[in-house]
Coordinates of C-alpha atoms and ligand atoms in Angstrom, one line a residue:
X1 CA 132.4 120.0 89.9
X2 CA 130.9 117.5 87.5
X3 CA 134.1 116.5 86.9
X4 CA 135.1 115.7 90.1
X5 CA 132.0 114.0 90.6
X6 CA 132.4 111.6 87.7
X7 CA 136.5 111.0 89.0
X8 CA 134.8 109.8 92.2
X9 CA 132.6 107.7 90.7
X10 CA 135.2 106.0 89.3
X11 CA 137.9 106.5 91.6
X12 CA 135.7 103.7 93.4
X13 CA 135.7 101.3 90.6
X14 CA 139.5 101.9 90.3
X15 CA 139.7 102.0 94.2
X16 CA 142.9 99.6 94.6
X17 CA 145.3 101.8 92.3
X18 CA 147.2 104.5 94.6
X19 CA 147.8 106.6 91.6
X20 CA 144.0 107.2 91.3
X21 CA 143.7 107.6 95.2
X22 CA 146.0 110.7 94.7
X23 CA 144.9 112.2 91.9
X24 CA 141.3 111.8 93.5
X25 CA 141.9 113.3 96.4
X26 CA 143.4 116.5 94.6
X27 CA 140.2 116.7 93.0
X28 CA 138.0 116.7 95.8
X29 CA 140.4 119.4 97.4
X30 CA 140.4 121.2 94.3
X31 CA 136.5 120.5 94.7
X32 CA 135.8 122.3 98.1
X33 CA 138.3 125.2 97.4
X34 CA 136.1 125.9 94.7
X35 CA 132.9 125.6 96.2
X36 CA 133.5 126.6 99.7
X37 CA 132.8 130.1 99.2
X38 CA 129.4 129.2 99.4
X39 CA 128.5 130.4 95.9
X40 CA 126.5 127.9 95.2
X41 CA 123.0 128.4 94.5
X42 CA 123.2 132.5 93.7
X43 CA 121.9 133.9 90.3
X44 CA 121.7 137.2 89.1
X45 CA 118.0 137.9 88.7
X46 CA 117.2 140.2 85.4
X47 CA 113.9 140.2 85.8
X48 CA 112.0 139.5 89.2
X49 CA 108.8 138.0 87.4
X50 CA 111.2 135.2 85.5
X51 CA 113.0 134.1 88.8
X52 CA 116.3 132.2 87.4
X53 CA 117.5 128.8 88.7
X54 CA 120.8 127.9 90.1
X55 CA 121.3 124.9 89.1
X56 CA 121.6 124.3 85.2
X57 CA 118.7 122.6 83.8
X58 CA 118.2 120.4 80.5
X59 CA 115.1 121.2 78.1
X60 CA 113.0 118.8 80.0
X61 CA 113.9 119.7 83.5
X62 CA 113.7 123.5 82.2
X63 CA 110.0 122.7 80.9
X64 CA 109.1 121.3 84.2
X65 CA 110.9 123.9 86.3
X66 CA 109.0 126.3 83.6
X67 CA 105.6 124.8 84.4
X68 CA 105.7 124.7 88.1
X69 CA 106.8 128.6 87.8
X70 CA 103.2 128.4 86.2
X71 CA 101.6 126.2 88.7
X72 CA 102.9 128.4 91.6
X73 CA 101.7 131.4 89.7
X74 CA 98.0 129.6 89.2
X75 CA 95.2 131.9 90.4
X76 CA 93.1 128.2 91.6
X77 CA 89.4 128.9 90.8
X78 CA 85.8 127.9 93.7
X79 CA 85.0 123.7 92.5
X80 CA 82.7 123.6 90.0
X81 CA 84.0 126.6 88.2
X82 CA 83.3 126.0 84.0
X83 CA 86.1 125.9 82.4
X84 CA 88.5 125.9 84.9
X85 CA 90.4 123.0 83.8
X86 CA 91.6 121.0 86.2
X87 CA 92.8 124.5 88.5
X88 CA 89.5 124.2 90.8
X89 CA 89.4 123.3 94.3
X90 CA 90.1 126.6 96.2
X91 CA 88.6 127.2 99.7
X92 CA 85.6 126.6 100.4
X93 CA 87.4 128.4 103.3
X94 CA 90.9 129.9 102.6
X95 CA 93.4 132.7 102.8
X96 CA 94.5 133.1 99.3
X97 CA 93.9 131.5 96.1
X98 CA 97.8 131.0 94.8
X99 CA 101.6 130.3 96.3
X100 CA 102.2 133.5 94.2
X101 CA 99.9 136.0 96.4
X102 CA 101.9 134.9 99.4
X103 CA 105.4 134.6 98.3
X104 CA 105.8 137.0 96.1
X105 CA 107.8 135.7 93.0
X106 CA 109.7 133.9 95.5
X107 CA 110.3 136.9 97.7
X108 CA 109.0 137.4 101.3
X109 CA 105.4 138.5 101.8
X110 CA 103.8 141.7 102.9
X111 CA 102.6 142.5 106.9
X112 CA 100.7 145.0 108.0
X113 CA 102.1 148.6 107.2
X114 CA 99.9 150.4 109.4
X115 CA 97.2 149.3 111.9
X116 CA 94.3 147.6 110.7
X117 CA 93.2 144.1 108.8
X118 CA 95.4 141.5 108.9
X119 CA 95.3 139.1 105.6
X120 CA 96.7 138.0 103.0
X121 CA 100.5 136.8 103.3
X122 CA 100.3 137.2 107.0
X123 CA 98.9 134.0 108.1
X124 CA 97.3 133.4 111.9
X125 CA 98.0 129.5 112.5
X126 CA 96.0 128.4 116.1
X127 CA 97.6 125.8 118.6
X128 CA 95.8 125.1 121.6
X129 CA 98.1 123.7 124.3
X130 CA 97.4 120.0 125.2
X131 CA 95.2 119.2 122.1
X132 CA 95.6 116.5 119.7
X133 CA 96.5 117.5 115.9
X134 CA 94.5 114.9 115.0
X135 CA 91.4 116.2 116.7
X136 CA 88.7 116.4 114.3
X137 CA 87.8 119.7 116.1
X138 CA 91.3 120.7 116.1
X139 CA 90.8 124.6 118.1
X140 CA 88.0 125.0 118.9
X141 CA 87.0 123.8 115.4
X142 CA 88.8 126.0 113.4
X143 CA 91.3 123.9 112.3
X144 CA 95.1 124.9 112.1
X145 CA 94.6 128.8 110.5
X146 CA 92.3 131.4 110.7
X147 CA 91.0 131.3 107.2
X148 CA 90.2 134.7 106.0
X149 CA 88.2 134.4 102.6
X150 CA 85.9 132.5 101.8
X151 CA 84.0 131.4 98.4
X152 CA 80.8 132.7 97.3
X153 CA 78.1 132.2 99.6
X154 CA 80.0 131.3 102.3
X155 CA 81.8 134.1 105.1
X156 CA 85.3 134.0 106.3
X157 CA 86.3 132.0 109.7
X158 CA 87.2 135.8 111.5
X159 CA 88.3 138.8 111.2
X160 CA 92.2 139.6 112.4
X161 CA 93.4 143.3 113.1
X162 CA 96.6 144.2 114.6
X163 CA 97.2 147.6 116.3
X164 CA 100.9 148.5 116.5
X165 CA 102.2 150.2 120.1
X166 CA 105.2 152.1 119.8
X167 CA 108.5 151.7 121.2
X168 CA 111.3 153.9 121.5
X169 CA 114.9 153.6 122.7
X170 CA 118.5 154.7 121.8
X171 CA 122.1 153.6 120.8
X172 CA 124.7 154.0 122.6
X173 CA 126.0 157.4 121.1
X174 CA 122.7 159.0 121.8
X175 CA 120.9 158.4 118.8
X176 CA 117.2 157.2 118.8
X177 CA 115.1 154.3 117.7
X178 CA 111.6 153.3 117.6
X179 CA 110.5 149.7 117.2
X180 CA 106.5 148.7 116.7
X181 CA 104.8 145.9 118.5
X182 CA 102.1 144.1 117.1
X183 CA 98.6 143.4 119.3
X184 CA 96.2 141.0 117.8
X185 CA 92.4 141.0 117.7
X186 CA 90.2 138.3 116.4
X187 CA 86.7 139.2 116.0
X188 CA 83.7 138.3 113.8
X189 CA 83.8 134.7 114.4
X190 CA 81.5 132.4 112.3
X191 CA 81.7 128.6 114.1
X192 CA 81.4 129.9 118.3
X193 CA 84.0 131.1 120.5
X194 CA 87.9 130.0 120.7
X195 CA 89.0 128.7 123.5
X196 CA 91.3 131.3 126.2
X197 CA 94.1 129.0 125.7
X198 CA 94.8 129.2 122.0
X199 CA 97.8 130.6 121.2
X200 CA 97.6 133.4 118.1
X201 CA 100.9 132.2 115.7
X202 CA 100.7 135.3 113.2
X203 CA 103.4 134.0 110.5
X204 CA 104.3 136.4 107.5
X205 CA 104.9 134.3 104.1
X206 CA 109.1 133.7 104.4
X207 CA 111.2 133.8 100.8
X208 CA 111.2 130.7 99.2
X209 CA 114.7 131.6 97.4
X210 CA 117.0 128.4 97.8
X211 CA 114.7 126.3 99.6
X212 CA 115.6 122.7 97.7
X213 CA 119.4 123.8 98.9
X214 CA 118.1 124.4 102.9
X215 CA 117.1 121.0 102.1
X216 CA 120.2 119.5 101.1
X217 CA 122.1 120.1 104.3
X218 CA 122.7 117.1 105.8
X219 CA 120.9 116.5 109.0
X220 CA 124.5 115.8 110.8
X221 CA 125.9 119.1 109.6
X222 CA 122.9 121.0 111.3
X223 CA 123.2 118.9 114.4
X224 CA 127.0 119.2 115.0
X225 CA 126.5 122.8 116.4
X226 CA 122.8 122.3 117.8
X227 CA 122.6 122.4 121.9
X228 CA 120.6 119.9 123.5
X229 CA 116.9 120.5 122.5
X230 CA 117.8 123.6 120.0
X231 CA 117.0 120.8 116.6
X232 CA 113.8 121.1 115.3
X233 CA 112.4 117.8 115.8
X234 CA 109.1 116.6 114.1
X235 CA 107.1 113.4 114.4
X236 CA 106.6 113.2 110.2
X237 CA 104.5 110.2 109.1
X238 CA 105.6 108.3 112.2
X239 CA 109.2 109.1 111.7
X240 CA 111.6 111.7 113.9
X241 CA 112.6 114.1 111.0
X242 CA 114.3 117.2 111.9
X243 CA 112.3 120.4 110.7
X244 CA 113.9 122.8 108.8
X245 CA 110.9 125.4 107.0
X246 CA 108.6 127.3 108.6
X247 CA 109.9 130.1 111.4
X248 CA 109.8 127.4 113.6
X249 CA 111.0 124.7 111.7
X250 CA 107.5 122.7 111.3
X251 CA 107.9 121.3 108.7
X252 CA 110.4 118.3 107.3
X253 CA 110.7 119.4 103.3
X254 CA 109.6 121.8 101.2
X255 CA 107.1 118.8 99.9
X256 CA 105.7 118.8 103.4
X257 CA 105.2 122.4 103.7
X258 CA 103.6 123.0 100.4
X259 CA 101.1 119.7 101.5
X260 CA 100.3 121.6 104.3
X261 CA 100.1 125.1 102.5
X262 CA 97.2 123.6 99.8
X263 CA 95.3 122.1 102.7
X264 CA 95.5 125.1 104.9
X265 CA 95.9 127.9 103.4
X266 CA 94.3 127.3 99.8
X267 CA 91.7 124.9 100.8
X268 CA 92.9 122.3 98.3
X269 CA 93.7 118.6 99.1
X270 CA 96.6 117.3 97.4
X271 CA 98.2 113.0 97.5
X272 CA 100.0 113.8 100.6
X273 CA 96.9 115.6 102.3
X274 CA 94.0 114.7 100.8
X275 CA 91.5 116.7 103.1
X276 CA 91.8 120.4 103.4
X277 CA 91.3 122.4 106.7
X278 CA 87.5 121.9 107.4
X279 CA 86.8 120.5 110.1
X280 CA 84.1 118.6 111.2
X281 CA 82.1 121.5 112.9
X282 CA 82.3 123.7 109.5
X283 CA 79.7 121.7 108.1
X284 CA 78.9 124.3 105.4
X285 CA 82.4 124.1 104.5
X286 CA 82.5 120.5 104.4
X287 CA 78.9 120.3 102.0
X288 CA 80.3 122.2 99.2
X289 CA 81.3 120.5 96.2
X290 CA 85.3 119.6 95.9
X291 CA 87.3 119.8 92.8
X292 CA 88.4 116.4 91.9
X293 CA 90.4 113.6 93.7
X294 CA 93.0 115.3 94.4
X295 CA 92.6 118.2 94.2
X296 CA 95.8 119.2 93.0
X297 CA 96.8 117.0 90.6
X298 CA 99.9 115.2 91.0
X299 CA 101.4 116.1 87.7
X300 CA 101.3 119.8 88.7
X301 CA 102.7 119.0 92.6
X302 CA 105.4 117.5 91.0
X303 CA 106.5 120.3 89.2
X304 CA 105.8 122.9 91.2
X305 CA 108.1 120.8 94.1
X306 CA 111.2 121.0 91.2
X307 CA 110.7 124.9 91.0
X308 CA 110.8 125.5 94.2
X309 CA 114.2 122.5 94.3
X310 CA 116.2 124.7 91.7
X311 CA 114.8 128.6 92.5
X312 CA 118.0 130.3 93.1
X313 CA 119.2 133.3 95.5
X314 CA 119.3 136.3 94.0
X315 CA 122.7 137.8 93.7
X316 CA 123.6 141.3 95.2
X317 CA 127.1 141.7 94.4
X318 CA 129.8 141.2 97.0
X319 CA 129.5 142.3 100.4
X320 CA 132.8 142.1 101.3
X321 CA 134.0 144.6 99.1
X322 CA 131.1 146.8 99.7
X323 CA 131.8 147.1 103.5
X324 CA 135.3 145.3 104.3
X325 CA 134.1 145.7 107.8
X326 CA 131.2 143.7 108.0
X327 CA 131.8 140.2 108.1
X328 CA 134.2 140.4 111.1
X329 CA 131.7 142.9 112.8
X330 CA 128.9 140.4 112.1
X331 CA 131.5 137.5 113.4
X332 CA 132.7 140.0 116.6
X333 CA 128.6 140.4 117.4
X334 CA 128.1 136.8 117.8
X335 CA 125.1 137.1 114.9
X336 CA 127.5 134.5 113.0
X337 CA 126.8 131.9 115.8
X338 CA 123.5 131.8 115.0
X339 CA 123.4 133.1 111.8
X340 CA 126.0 130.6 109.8
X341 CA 127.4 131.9 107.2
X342 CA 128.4 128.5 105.0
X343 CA 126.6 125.0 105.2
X344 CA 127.5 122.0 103.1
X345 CA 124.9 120.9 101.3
X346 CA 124.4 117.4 99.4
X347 CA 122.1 117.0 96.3
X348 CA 121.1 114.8 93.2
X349 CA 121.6 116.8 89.7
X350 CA 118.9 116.6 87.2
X351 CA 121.8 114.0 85.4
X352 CA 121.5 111.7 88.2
X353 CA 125.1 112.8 90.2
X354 CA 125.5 112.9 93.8
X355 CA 127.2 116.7 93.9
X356 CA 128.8 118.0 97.3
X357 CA 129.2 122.1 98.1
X358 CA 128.7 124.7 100.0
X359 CA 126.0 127.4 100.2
X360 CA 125.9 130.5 102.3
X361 CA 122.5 130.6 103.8
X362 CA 123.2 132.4 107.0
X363 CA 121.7 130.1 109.2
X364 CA 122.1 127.2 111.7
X365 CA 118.5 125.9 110.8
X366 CA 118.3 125.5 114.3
X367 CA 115.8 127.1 117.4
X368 CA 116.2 129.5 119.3
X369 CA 114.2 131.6 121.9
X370 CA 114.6 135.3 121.2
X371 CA 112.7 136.7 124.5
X372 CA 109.3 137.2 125.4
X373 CA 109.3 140.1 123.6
X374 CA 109.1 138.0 119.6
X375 CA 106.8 135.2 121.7
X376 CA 104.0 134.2 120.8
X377 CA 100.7 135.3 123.2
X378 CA 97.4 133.5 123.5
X379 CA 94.1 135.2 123.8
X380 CA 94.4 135.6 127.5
X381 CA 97.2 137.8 126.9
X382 CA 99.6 135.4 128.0
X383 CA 103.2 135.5 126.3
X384 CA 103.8 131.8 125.6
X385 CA 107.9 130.6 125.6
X386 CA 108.3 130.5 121.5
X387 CA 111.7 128.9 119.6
X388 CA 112.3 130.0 116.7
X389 CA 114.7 129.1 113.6
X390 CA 117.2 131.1 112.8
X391 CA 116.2 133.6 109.7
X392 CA 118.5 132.7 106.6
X393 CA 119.7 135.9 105.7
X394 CA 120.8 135.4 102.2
X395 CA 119.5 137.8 99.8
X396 CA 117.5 139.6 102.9
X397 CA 118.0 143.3 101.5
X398 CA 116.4 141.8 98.1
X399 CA 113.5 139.9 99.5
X400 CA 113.0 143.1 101.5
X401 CA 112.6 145.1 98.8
X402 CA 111.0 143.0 96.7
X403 CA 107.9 144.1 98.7
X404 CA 108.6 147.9 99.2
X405 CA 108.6 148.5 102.0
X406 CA 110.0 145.6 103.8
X407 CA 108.3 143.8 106.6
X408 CA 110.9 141.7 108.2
X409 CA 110.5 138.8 111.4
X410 CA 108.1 136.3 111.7
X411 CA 105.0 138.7 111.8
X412 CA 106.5 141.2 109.8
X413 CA 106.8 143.5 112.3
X414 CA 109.7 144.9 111.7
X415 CA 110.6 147.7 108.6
X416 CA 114.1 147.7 108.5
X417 CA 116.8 145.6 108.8
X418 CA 118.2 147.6 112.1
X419 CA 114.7 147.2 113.7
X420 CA 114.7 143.3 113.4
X421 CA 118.1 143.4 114.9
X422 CA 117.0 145.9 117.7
X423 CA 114.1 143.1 118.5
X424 CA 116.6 140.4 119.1
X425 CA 116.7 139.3 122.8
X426 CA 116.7 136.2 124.9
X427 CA 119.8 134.0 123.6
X428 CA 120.5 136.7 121.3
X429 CA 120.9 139.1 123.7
X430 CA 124.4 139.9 123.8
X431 CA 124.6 140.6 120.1
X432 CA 121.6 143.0 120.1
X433 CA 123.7 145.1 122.9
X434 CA 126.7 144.8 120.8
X435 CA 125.0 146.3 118.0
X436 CA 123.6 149.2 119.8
X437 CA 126.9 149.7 121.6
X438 CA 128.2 149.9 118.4
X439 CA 129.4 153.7 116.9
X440 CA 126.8 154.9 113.8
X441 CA 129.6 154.3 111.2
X442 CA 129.9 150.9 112.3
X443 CA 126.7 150.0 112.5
X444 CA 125.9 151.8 108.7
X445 CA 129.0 149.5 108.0
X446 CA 127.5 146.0 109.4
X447 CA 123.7 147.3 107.7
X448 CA 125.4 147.6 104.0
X449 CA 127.1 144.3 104.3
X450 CA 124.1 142.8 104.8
X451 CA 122.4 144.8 102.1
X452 CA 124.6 142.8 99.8
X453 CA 124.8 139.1 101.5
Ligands
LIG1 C1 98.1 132.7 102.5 C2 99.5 132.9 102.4 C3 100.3 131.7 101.8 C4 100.1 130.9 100.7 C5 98.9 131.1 99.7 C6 101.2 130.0 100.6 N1 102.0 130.2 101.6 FE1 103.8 129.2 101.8 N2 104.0 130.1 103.7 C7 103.2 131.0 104.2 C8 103.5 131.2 105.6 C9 102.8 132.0 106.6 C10 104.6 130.3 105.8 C11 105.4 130.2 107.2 C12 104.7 129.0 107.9 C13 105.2 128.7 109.3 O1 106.1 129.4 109.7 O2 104.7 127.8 109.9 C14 105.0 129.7 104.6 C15 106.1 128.9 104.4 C16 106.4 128.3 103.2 C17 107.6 127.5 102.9 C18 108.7 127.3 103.9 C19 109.9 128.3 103.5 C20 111.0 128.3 104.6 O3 112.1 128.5 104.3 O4 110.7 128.2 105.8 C21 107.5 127.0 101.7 C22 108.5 126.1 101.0 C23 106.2 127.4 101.2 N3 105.6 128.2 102.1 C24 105.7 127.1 99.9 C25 104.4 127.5 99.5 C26 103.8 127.0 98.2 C27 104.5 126.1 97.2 C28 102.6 127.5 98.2 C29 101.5 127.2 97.1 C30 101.1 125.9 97.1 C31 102.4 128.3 99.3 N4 103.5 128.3 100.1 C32 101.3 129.1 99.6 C33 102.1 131.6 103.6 C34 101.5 131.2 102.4
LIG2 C1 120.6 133.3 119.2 C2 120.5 133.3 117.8 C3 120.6 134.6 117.0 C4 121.6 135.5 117.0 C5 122.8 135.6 117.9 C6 121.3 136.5 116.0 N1 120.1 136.2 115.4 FE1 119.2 137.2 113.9 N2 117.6 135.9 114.0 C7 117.5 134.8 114.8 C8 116.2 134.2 114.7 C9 115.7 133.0 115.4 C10 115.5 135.1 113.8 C11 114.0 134.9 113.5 C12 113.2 135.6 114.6 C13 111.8 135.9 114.2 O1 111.4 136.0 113.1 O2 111.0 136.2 115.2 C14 116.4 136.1 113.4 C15 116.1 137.1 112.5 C16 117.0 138.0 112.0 C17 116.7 139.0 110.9 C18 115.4 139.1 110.2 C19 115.3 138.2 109.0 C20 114.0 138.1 108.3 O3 114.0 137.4 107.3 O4 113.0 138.6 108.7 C21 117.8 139.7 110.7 C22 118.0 140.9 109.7 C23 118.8 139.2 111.7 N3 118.3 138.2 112.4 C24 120.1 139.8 111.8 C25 120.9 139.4 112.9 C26 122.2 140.2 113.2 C27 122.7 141.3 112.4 C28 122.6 139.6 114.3 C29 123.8 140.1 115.2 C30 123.7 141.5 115.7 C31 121.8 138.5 114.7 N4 120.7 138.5 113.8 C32 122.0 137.7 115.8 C33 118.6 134.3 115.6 C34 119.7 135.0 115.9

């Protein structure tokens, strides 16, 4: 591909000899034969705490890629810690202290498994209908997440527990299903009451595998298939970027997200957001000492944005020969509308060339609403209308397992693979009853594909 990348480069120079015209554009055909598979981007991963990347890097770019495996790995320490070497600044309120806890390796985070506290890696963001993000008391004061630990000295914003209310159905052929759905609490809370209207956004840590290459579809490729209103739009510094991260696609980049994950759910201001999530009526949040300006030192952003740009997708194998079956069942169902199976993608190599392929994210990158039943509620109970983006699905069975056992959708509430399909409704309706209309061996075949996508 390099090749045919350099031939391009000077094809142009060359650009009035028809010779070169030919032979360039055999080259770029020979170029997207080889790369529309969508292989791009996959690695075999030996060892799950030395996650590989895709793309192949030089010893500098493997020492930075190296270090922000480090930086995303960083345990950050209360300000003021001794010692603590420019890796303080956590909290003062906060849900956990590194990338790492949340996104395991890389891999998805862990939801509840049984009823109880809700923490860690499954975050409760707040939106109150109507109000300003800019509102210095932005919900009620609480800012944009329930914080659930705290420093020393100071206690946590509230305490979250879910209980889990069983529901049962069955296939076509007879046999029988149960799914759980999630019920939220929010109790214990330190700065007054929230207001009836604030909606409860529990969001489960996604896999970060392949992020920098969900970045590098173009914005025309995701908007050639997106209905009117189904794009992600955000108002980014002033600018109409489409979102593409986040289950809802809230944020523009992967830089963008990790901004907002320091500030919100570290406590940590970094260049982009130099003020973490206290607001204005925390004040004992806002008195305790901070760890340097920033926070996060741009050095270590830097790198831990080119770790997250080259982590690759783990590789399962081929589906395809596993269960012949399964990609045209997957097509037949309609999942593959939603779910696309190749996106081109455009990027910069670490050597400075434009490169062109295609990756096989599973994916649209686009919104959709999946039923009341997946939508959000607010504390009055109320189910609020919720889009969300379509899941990439690459890798799914390893970032599944990867936190044995799996808790899969946006809250984590489902355990399996076949339960987050059975809670698929609303514009996805007609796949979920094709599924469970399906016969068992089908639907074992369509489940093992996707074991190995
Ligand atoms: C307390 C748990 C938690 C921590 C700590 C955390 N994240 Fe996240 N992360 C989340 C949640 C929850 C989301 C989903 C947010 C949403 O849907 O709005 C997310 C989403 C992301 C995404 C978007 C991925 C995608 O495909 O949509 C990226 C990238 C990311 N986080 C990077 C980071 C980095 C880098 C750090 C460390 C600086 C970090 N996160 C720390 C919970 C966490
Ligand atoms: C209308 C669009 C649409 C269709 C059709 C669709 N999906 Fe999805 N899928 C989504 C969205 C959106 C999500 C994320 C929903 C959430 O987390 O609440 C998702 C999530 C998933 C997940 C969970 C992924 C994860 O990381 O947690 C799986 C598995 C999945 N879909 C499989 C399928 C299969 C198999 C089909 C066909 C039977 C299908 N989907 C059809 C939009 C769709």
């Amino acid at each position: 591909m390099t090749d045919g990348t350099t031939m391009r480069g000077q094809g142009i120079r060359v650009v009035m000899a028809a010779v070169w015209l030919a032979t360039l554009s055999q080259q770029v055909l020979a170029d997207a034969a080889a790369a529309a598979d969508g292989s791009l981007g996959r690695a075999v991963f030996k060892d799950a705490h030395d996650p590989p990347s895709w793309q192949a890097l030089d010893a500098a770019a493997r020492a930075r890629y190296d270090f922000g495996h480090a930086v995303f790995n960083t345990h950050w320490l209360p300000a003021g810690t001794r010692d603590a070497a420019r890796i303080d600044g956590v909290g003062p309120l906060y849900n956990a202290g590194a990338c790492d806890s949340c996104h395991t390796e890389g891999a998805r985070g862990r939801g509840p498994l049984a009823d109880g506290g809700v923490g860690g890696s499954l975050v409760v963001q707040l939106e109150t209908p109507g109000a300003s993000s800019a509102a210095p008391d932005l919900n009620s004061g609480y800012g944009h997440v329930l914080n659930t630990a705290a420093i020393d000295g100071l206690a946590p914003e509230a305490t979250v527990t879910v209980r889990y209310q069983v529901r049962s159905g069955r296939y076509a052929d007879g046999t029988a299903w149960q799914l759980r759905a999630p019920q939220y609490t929010v109790s214990d809370l330190r700065y007054g009451a929230l207001d009836a209207s604030t909606v409860l956004k529990p969001r489960l840590a996604p896999p970060l595998f392949g992020a920098g290459l969900l970045e590098a579809v173009p914005d025309d490729a995701i908007l050639a298939t997106a209905p009117p209103a189904g794009a992600a739009w955000q108002d980014h510094r002033g600018r109409r970027t489409l979102g593409r991260f986040g289950w809802q696609g809230g944020s523009v980049s992967v830089r963008d997200q990790t901004s907002k994950a320091f500030a919100r759910e570290m406590g940590m201001g970094s260049s982009d957001i130099p003020a973490d999530d206290c607001t204005t009526a925390q004040r004992d949040c806002r008195a305790q000492p901070n760890g340097g300006e920033p926070e996060v030192a741009d050095e270590r952003l830097a790198a831990l944005l080119e770790f997250q740009r080259w982590l690759a997708v783990p590789s399962l194998g081929d589906a395809d020969a596993v269960a012949p079956r399964g990609r045209r069942l997957f097509a037949d169902l309609g999942c593959a509308g939603c779910h696309r199976p190749i996106l081109p993608v455009a990027y910069t190599d670490p050597a400075g060339h434009e490169v062109r392929g295609t990756i096989a994210p599973y994916t649209d990158l686009l919104l959709h609403d999946l039923g009341p039943g997946l939508a959000d509620v607010d504390l009055a109970g109320r189910s609020v209308p919720t889009r969300w983006r379509t899941a990439p699905l690459w890798a799914v069975a390893y970032t599944a397992r990867a936190v044995s056992p799996p808790t899969l959708l946006h809250d984590g509430r489902a355990r399996t693979v076949e339960e987050a399909i059975l809670w698929h409704d609303g514009e996805a309706q007609a796949a979920r009853r094709g599924f469970e209309a399906l016969p068992a061996d089908a639907r074992r075949e369509l489940l093992d594909w996707l074991a190995h996508l």
